[in-house]
Short mmCIF file of C-alpha atoms and ligand atoms in Angstrom, two decimals:
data_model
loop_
_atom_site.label_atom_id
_atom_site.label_comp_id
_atom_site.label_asym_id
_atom_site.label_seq_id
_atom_site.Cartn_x
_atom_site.Cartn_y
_atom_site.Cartn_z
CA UNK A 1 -7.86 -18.88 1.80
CA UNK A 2 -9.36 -17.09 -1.15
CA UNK A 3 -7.15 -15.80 -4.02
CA UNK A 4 -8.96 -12.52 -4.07
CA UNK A 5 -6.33 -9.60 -5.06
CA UNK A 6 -7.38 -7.27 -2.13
CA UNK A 7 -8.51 -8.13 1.60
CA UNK A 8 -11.20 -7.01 3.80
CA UNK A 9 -12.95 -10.38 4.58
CA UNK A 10 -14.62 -8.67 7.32
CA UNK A 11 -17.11 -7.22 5.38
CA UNK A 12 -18.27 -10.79 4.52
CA UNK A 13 -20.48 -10.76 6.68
CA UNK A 14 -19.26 -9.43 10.28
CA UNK A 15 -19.49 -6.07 10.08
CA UNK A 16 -22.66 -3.98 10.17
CA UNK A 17 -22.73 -2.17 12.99
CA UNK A 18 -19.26 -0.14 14.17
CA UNK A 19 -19.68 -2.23 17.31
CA UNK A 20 -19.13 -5.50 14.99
CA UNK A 21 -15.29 -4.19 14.65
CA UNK A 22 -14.70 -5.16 18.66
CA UNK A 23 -14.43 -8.92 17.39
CA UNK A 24 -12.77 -9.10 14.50
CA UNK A 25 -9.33 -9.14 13.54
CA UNK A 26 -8.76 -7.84 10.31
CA UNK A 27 -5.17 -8.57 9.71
CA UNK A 28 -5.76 -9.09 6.01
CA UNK A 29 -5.62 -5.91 4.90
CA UNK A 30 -3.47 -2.69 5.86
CA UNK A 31 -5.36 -0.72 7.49
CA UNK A 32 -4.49 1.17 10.59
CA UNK A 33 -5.20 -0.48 13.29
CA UNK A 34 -5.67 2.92 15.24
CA UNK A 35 -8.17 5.74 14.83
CA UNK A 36 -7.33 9.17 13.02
CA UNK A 37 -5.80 11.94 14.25
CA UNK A 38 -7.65 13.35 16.86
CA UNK A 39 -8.10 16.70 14.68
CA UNK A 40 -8.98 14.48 11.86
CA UNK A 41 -11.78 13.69 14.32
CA UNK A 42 -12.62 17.06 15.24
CA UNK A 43 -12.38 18.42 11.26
CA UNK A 44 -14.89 15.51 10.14
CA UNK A 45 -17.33 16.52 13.32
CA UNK A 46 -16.66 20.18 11.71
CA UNK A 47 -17.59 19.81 8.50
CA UNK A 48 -19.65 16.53 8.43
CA UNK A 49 -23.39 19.33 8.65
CA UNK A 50 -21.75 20.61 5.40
CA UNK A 51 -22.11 17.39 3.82
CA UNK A 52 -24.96 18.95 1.45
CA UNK A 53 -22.59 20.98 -0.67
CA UNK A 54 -19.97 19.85 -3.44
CA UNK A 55 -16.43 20.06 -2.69
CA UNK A 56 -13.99 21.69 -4.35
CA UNK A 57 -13.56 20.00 -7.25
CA UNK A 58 -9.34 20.82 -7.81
CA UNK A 59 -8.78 19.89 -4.24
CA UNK A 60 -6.65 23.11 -4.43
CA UNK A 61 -6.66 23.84 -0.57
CA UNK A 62 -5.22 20.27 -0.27
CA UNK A 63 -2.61 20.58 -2.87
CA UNK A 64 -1.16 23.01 -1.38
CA UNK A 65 -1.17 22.00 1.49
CA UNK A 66 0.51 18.93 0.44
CA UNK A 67 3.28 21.00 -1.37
CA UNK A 68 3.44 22.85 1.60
CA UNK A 69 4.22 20.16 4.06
CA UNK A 70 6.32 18.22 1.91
CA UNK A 71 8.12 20.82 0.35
CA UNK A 72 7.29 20.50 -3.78
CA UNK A 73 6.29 22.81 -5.97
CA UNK A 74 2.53 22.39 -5.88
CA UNK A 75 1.65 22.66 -10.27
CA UNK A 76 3.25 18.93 -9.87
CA UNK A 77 0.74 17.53 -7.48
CA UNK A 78 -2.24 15.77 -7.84
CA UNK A 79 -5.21 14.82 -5.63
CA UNK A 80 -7.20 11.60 -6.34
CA UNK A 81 -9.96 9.56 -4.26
CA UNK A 82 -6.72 7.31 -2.34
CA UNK A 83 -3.61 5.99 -4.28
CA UNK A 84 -6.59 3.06 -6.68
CA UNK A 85 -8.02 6.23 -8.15
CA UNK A 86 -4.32 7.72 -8.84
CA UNK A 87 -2.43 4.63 -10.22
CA UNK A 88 -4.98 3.60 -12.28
CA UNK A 89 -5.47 6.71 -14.14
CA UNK A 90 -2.16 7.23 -14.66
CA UNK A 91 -1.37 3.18 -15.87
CA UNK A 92 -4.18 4.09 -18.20
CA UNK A 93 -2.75 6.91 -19.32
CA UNK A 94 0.96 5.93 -19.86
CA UNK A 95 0.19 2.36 -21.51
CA UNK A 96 -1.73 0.33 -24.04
CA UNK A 97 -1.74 -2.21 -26.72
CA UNK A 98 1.79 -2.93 -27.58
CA UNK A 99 3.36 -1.47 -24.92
CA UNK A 100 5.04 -3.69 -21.56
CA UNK A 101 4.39 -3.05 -18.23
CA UNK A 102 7.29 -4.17 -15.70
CA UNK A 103 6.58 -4.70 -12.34
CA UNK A 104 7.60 -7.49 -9.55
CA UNK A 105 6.61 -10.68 -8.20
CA UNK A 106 5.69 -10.90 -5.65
CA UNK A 107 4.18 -7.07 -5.69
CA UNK A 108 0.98 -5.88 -5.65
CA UNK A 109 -1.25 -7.11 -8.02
CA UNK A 110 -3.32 -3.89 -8.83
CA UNK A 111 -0.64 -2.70 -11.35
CA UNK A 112 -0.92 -6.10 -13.37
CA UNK A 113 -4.54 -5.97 -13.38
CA UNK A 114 -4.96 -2.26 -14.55
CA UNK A 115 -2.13 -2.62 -17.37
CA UNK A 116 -4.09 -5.86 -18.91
CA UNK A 117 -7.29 -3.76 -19.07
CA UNK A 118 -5.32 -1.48 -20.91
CA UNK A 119 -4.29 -3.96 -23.27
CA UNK A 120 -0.21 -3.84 -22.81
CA UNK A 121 1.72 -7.01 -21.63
CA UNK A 122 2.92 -7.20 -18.03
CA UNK A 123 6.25 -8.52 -17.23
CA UNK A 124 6.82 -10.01 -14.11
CA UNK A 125 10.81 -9.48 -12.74
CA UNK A 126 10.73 -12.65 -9.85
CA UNK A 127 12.24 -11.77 -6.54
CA UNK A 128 13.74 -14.55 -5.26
CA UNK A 129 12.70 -15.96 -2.05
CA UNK A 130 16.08 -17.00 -1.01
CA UNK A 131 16.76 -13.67 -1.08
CA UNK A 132 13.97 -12.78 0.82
CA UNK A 133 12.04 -11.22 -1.99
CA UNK A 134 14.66 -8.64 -2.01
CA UNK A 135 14.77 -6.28 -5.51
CA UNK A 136 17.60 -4.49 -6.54
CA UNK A 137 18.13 -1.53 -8.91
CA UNK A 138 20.57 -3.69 -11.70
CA UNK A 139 17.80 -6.81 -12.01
CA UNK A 140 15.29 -3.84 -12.42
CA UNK A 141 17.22 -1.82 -15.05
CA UNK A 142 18.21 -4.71 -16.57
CA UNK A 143 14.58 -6.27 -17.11
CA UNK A 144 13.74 -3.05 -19.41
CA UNK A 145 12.88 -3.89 -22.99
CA UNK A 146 12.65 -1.66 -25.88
CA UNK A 147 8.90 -1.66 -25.44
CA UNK A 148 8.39 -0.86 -21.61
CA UNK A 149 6.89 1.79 -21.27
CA UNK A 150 5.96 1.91 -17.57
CA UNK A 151 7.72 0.38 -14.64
CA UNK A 152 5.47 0.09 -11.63
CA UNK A 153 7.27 -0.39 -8.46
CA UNK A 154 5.98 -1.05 -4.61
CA UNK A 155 8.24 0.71 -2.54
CA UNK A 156 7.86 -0.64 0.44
CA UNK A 157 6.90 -3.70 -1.54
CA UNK A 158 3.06 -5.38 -0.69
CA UNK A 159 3.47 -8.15 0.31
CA UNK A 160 6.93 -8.66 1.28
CA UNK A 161 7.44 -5.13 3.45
CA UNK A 162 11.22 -4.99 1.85
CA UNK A 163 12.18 -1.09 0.54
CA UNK A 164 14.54 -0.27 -1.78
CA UNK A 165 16.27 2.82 -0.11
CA UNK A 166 16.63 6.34 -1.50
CA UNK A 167 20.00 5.79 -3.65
CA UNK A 168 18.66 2.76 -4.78
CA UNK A 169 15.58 4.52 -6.30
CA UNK A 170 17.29 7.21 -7.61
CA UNK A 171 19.69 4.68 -9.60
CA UNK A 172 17.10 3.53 -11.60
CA UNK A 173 14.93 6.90 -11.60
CA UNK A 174 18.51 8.02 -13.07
CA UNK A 175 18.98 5.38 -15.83
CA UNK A 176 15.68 5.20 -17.10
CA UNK A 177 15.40 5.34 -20.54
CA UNK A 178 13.53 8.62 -22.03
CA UNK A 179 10.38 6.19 -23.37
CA UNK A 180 9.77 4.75 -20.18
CA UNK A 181 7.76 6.53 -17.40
CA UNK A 182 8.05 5.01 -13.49
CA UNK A 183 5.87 4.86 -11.12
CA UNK A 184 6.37 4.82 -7.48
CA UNK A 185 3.68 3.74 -4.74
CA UNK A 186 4.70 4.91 -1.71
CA UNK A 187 1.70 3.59 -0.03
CA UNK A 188 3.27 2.41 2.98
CA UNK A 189 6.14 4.83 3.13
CA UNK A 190 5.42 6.12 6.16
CA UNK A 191 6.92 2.99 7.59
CA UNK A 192 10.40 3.91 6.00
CA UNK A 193 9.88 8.30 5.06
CA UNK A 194 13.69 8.56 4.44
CA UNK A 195 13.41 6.34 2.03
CA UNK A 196 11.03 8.17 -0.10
CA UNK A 197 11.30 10.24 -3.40
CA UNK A 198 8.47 12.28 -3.75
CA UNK A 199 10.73 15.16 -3.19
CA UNK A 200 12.88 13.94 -5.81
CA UNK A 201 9.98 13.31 -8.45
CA UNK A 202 9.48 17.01 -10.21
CA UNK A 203 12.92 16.85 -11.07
CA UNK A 204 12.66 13.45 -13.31
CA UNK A 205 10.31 13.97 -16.12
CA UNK A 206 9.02 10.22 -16.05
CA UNK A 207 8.59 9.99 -12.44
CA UNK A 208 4.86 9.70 -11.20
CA UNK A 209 4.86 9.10 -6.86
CA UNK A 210 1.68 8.16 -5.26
CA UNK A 211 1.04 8.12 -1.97
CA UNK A 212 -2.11 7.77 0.39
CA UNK A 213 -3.64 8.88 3.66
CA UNK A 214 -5.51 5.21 3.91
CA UNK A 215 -2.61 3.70 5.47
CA UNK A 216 -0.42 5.02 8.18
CA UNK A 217 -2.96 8.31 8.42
CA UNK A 218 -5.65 6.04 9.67
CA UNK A 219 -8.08 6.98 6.52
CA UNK A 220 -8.89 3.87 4.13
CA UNK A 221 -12.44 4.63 5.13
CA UNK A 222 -12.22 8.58 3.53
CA UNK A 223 -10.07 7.78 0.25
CA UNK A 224 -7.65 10.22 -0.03
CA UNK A 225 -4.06 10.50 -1.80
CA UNK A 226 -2.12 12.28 -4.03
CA UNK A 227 0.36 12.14 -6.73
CA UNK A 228 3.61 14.22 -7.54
CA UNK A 229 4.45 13.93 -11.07
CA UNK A 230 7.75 15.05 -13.12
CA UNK A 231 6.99 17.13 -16.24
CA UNK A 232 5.74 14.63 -18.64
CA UNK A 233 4.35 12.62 -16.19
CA UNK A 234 2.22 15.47 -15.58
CA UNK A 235 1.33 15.97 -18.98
CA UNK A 236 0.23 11.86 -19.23
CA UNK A 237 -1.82 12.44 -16.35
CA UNK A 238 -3.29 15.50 -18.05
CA UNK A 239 -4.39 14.61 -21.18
CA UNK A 240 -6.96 12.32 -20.29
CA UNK A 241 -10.33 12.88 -18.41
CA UNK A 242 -10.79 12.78 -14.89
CA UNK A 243 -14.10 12.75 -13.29
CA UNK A 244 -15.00 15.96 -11.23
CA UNK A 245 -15.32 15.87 -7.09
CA UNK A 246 -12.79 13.08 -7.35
CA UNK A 247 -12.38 13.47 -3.62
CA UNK A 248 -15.20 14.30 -0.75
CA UNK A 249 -16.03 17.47 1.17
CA UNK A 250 -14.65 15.26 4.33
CA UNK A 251 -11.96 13.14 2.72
CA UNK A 252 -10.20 17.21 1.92
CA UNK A 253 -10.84 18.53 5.14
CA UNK A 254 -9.61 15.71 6.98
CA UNK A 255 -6.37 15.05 5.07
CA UNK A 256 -5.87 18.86 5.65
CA UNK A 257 -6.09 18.25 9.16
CA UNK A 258 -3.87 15.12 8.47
CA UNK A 259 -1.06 16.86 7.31
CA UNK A 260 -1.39 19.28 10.26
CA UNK A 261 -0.83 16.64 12.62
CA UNK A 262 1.60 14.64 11.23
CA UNK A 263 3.14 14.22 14.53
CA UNK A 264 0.03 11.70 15.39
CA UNK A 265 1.42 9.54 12.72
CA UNK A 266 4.67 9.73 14.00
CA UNK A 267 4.09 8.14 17.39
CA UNK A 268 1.45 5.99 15.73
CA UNK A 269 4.21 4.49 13.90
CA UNK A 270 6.66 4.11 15.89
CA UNK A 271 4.13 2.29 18.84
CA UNK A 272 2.86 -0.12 15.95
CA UNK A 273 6.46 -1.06 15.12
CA UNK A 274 6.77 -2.00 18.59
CA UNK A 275 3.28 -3.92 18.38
CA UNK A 276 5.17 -5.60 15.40
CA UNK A 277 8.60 -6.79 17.11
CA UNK A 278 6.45 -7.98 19.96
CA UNK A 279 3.91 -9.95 17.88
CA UNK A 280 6.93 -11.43 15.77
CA UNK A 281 8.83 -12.68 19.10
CA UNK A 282 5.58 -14.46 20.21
CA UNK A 283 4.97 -16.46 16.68
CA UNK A 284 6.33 -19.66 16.86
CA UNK A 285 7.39 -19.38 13.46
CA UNK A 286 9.92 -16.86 11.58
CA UNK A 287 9.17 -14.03 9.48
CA UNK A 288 10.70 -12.15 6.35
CA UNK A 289 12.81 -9.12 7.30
CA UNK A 290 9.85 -6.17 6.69
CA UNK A 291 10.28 -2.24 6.99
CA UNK A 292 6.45 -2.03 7.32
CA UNK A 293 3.50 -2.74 9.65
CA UNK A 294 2.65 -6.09 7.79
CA UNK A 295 5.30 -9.23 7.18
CA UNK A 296 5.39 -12.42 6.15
CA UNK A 297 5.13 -15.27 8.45
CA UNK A 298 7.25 -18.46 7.19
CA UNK A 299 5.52 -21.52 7.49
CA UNK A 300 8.44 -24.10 5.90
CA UNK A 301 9.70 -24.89 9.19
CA UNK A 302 6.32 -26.03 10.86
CA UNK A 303 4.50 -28.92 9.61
CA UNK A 304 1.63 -26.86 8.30
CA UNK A 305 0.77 -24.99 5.13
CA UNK A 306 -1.06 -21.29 4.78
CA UNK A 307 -4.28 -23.25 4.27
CA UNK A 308 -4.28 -24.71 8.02
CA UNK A 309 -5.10 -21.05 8.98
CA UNK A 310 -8.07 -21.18 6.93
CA UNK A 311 -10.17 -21.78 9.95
CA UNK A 312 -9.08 -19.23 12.18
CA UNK A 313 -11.75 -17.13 9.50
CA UNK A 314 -15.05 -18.76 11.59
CA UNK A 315 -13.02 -17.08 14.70
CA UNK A 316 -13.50 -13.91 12.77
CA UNK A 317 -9.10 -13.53 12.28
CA UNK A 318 -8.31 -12.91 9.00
CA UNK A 319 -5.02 -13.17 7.34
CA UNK A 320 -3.86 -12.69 4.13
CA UNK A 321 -2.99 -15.33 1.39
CA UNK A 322 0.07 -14.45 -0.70
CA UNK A 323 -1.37 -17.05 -3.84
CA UNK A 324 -2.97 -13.02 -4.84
CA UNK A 325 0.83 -11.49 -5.44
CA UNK A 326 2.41 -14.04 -6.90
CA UNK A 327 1.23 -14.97 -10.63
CA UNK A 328 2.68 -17.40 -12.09
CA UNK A 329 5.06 -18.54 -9.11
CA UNK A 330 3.65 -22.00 -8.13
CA UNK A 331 1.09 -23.01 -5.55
CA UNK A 332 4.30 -23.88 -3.23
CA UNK A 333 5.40 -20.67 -2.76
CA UNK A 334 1.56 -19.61 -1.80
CA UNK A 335 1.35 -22.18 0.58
CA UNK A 336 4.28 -21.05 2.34
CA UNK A 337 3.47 -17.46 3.15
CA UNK A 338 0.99 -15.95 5.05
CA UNK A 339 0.71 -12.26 5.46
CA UNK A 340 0.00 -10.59 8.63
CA UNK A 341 -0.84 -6.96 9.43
CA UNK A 342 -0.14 -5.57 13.01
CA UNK A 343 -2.99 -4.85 15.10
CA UNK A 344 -3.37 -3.31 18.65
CA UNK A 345 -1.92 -5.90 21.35
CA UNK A 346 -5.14 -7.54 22.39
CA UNK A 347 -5.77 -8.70 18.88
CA UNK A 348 -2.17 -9.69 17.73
CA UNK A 349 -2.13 -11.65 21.28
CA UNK A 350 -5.06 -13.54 19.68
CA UNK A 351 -3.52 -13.62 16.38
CA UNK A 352 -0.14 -15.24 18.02
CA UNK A 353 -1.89 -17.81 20.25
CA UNK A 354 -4.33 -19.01 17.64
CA UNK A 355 -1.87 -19.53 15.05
CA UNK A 356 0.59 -21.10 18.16
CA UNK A 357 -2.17 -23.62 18.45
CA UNK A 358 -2.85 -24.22 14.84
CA UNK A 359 1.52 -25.05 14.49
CA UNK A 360 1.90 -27.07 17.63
CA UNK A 361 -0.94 -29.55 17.08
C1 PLP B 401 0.61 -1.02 -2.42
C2 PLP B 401 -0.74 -0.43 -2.32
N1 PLP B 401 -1.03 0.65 -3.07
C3 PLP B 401 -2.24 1.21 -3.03
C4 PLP B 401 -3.24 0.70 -2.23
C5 PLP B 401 -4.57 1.36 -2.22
O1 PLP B 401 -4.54 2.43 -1.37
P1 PLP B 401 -5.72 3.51 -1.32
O2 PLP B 401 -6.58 3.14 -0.18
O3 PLP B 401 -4.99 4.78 -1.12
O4 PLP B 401 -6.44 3.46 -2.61
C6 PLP B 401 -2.98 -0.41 -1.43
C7 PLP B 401 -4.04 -0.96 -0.58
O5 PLP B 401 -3.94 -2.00 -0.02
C8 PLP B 401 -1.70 -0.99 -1.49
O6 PLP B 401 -1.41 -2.07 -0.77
#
């Protein structure tokens, strides 16, 4: 498997035509494995002849919208082109040469790869994998220096699927030192919503919380997200350029529509954690404990490594290699995860019988 930081093998070179999707199973990345909302549908059929003009370039309807539904006063959110465009403008804006960046391994590598272009050190804090990759708030506190100056946590962690919970996250949103800002992807949060601070961010000054309709909305394709920012975090975010139209005439209209349906995701999530527990009874090998749609499949009791499942690739199943979140942890490790994203039953039946084959031969 390739040690690309990001998935979506499909695209090399199955899919060109929508009908292409019908045979592939793209467990590598974290998509939905649904369609949107049904009035996501209907607002993109609405506004799709409009296509011609610019949207608005504040995403103001959206905003508040957003502090509508979620209850936050809307001056501390922002709209961005999905959760990329959002944590990498504010990792630019919060860090640079002489400054440390603290994050986890394994975690999503993204954060790493923006703060080196910003020129600060990263810090990895390991999760240990007898612990099943499990972080807690007193190893995170604790791995603050005097020059961190940004913590970026995954919460629920990619690739692992574990969540710190709401007290947890509010310990160390608590104890953070006044130099240091946090941020919070929420990304998959949807998996776990009680777990979530974005309510909780205005009132921490530090506090940046990102969160995305790619994943359980069903819109990767549109890239839309949004941040909610404490005080200075706002200010960060501020003070440097942003490029206008950040977000399309469609991508606003349908997360609008999103929002007003958030029942759809709902059900959608609670049917593909059902898809999930099913899938992860017929694997004949264990998996982490994961609060998400994706997990990680343990391959130390079989006799194979991750790289057996290389070939499942020219049956157009793709799965994820973990080597891509773990610097610096050893090619063992990599070779003992795989990471798998629930699909709809036909294709995780596929995904459970080739990988079945693959471990009993
Ligand atoms: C943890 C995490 N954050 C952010 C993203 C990017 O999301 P978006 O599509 O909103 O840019 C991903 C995508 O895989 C992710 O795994």
């Amino acid at each position: 498997m390739s040690g690309a930081i990001h998935g979506g093998a499909l695209w090399q070179p199955c899919v060109r035509i929508p009908e292409d999707y019908a045979s592939v199973v793209a467990a590598d990345v974290n998509d939905a494995w649904y369609p949107p909302a049904p009035a996501v549908m209907k607002a993109l059929a609405r506004w799709a002849r409009h296509s011609n003009h610019s949207p608005d370039t504040s995403g103001g309807a959206l905003a508040r919208a957003v502090a509508g539904h979620f209850a936050i006063p809307e001056p501390s959110v922002r709209i961005g082109a999905g959760a990329s465009d959002l944590l990498h403008h504010f990792i630019l804006s919060t860090i640079g040469p002489g400054d440390e960046m603290l994050t986890l391994s394994p975690s999503y590598a993204e954060y790493a790869r923006v703060a080196k272009f910003a020129g600060a050190r990263v810090k990895r804090l390991r999760l240990n994998v007898n612990d099943a990759f499990e972080a807690n708030p007193g190893a995170i506190l604790a791995a603050v220096g005097k020059n961190t100056r940004l913590i970026s946590l995954c919460n629920p962690n990619n690739p692992t699927g574990q969540v710190l919970n709401r007290p947890q996250m509010l310990e160390v949103m608590q104890a953070l030192p006044k130099r240091t800002f946090l941020l919070v992807d929420e990304a998959y949060i949807d998996f776990a919503p009680e777990e979530s601070v974005l309510a909780d961010a205005p009132l921490f000054p530090n506090i940046a919380v990102v969160r995305t309709f790619s994943k359980a909305y069903a819109m990767a394709g549109l890239r839309v997200g949004f941040a909610v920012l404490g005080s200075s975090a706002r200010k960060r975010f501020d003070r440097n350029a942003r490029p206008p139209w950040p977000v399309s005439l469609l991508g606003l209209h349908a997360a609008e529509a999103a929002l007003a349906d958030s029942d759809y995701v709902a059900r959608r999530v609670a049917e593909t954690l059902r898809l999930k527990a099913d899938l992860l009874r017929n694997l004949r090998a264990p998996s982490l404990p994961s609060a998400t749609h994706y997990f990680l499949l343990d391959l130390q009791t079989t006799e194979i490594t991750a790289n057996r499942l290389d070939c499942l690739r020219s049956r157009n199943i793709f799965l994820r290699d973990f080597a891509g979140f773990t610097a610096g942890s050893g090619k063992r490790l990599s070779q003992r995860f795989v990471r798998i994203t629930t699909q709809s039953r036909p294709a995780n039946r596929r995904i459970a019988q080739e990988i079945n084959r693959i471990i009993s031969s």
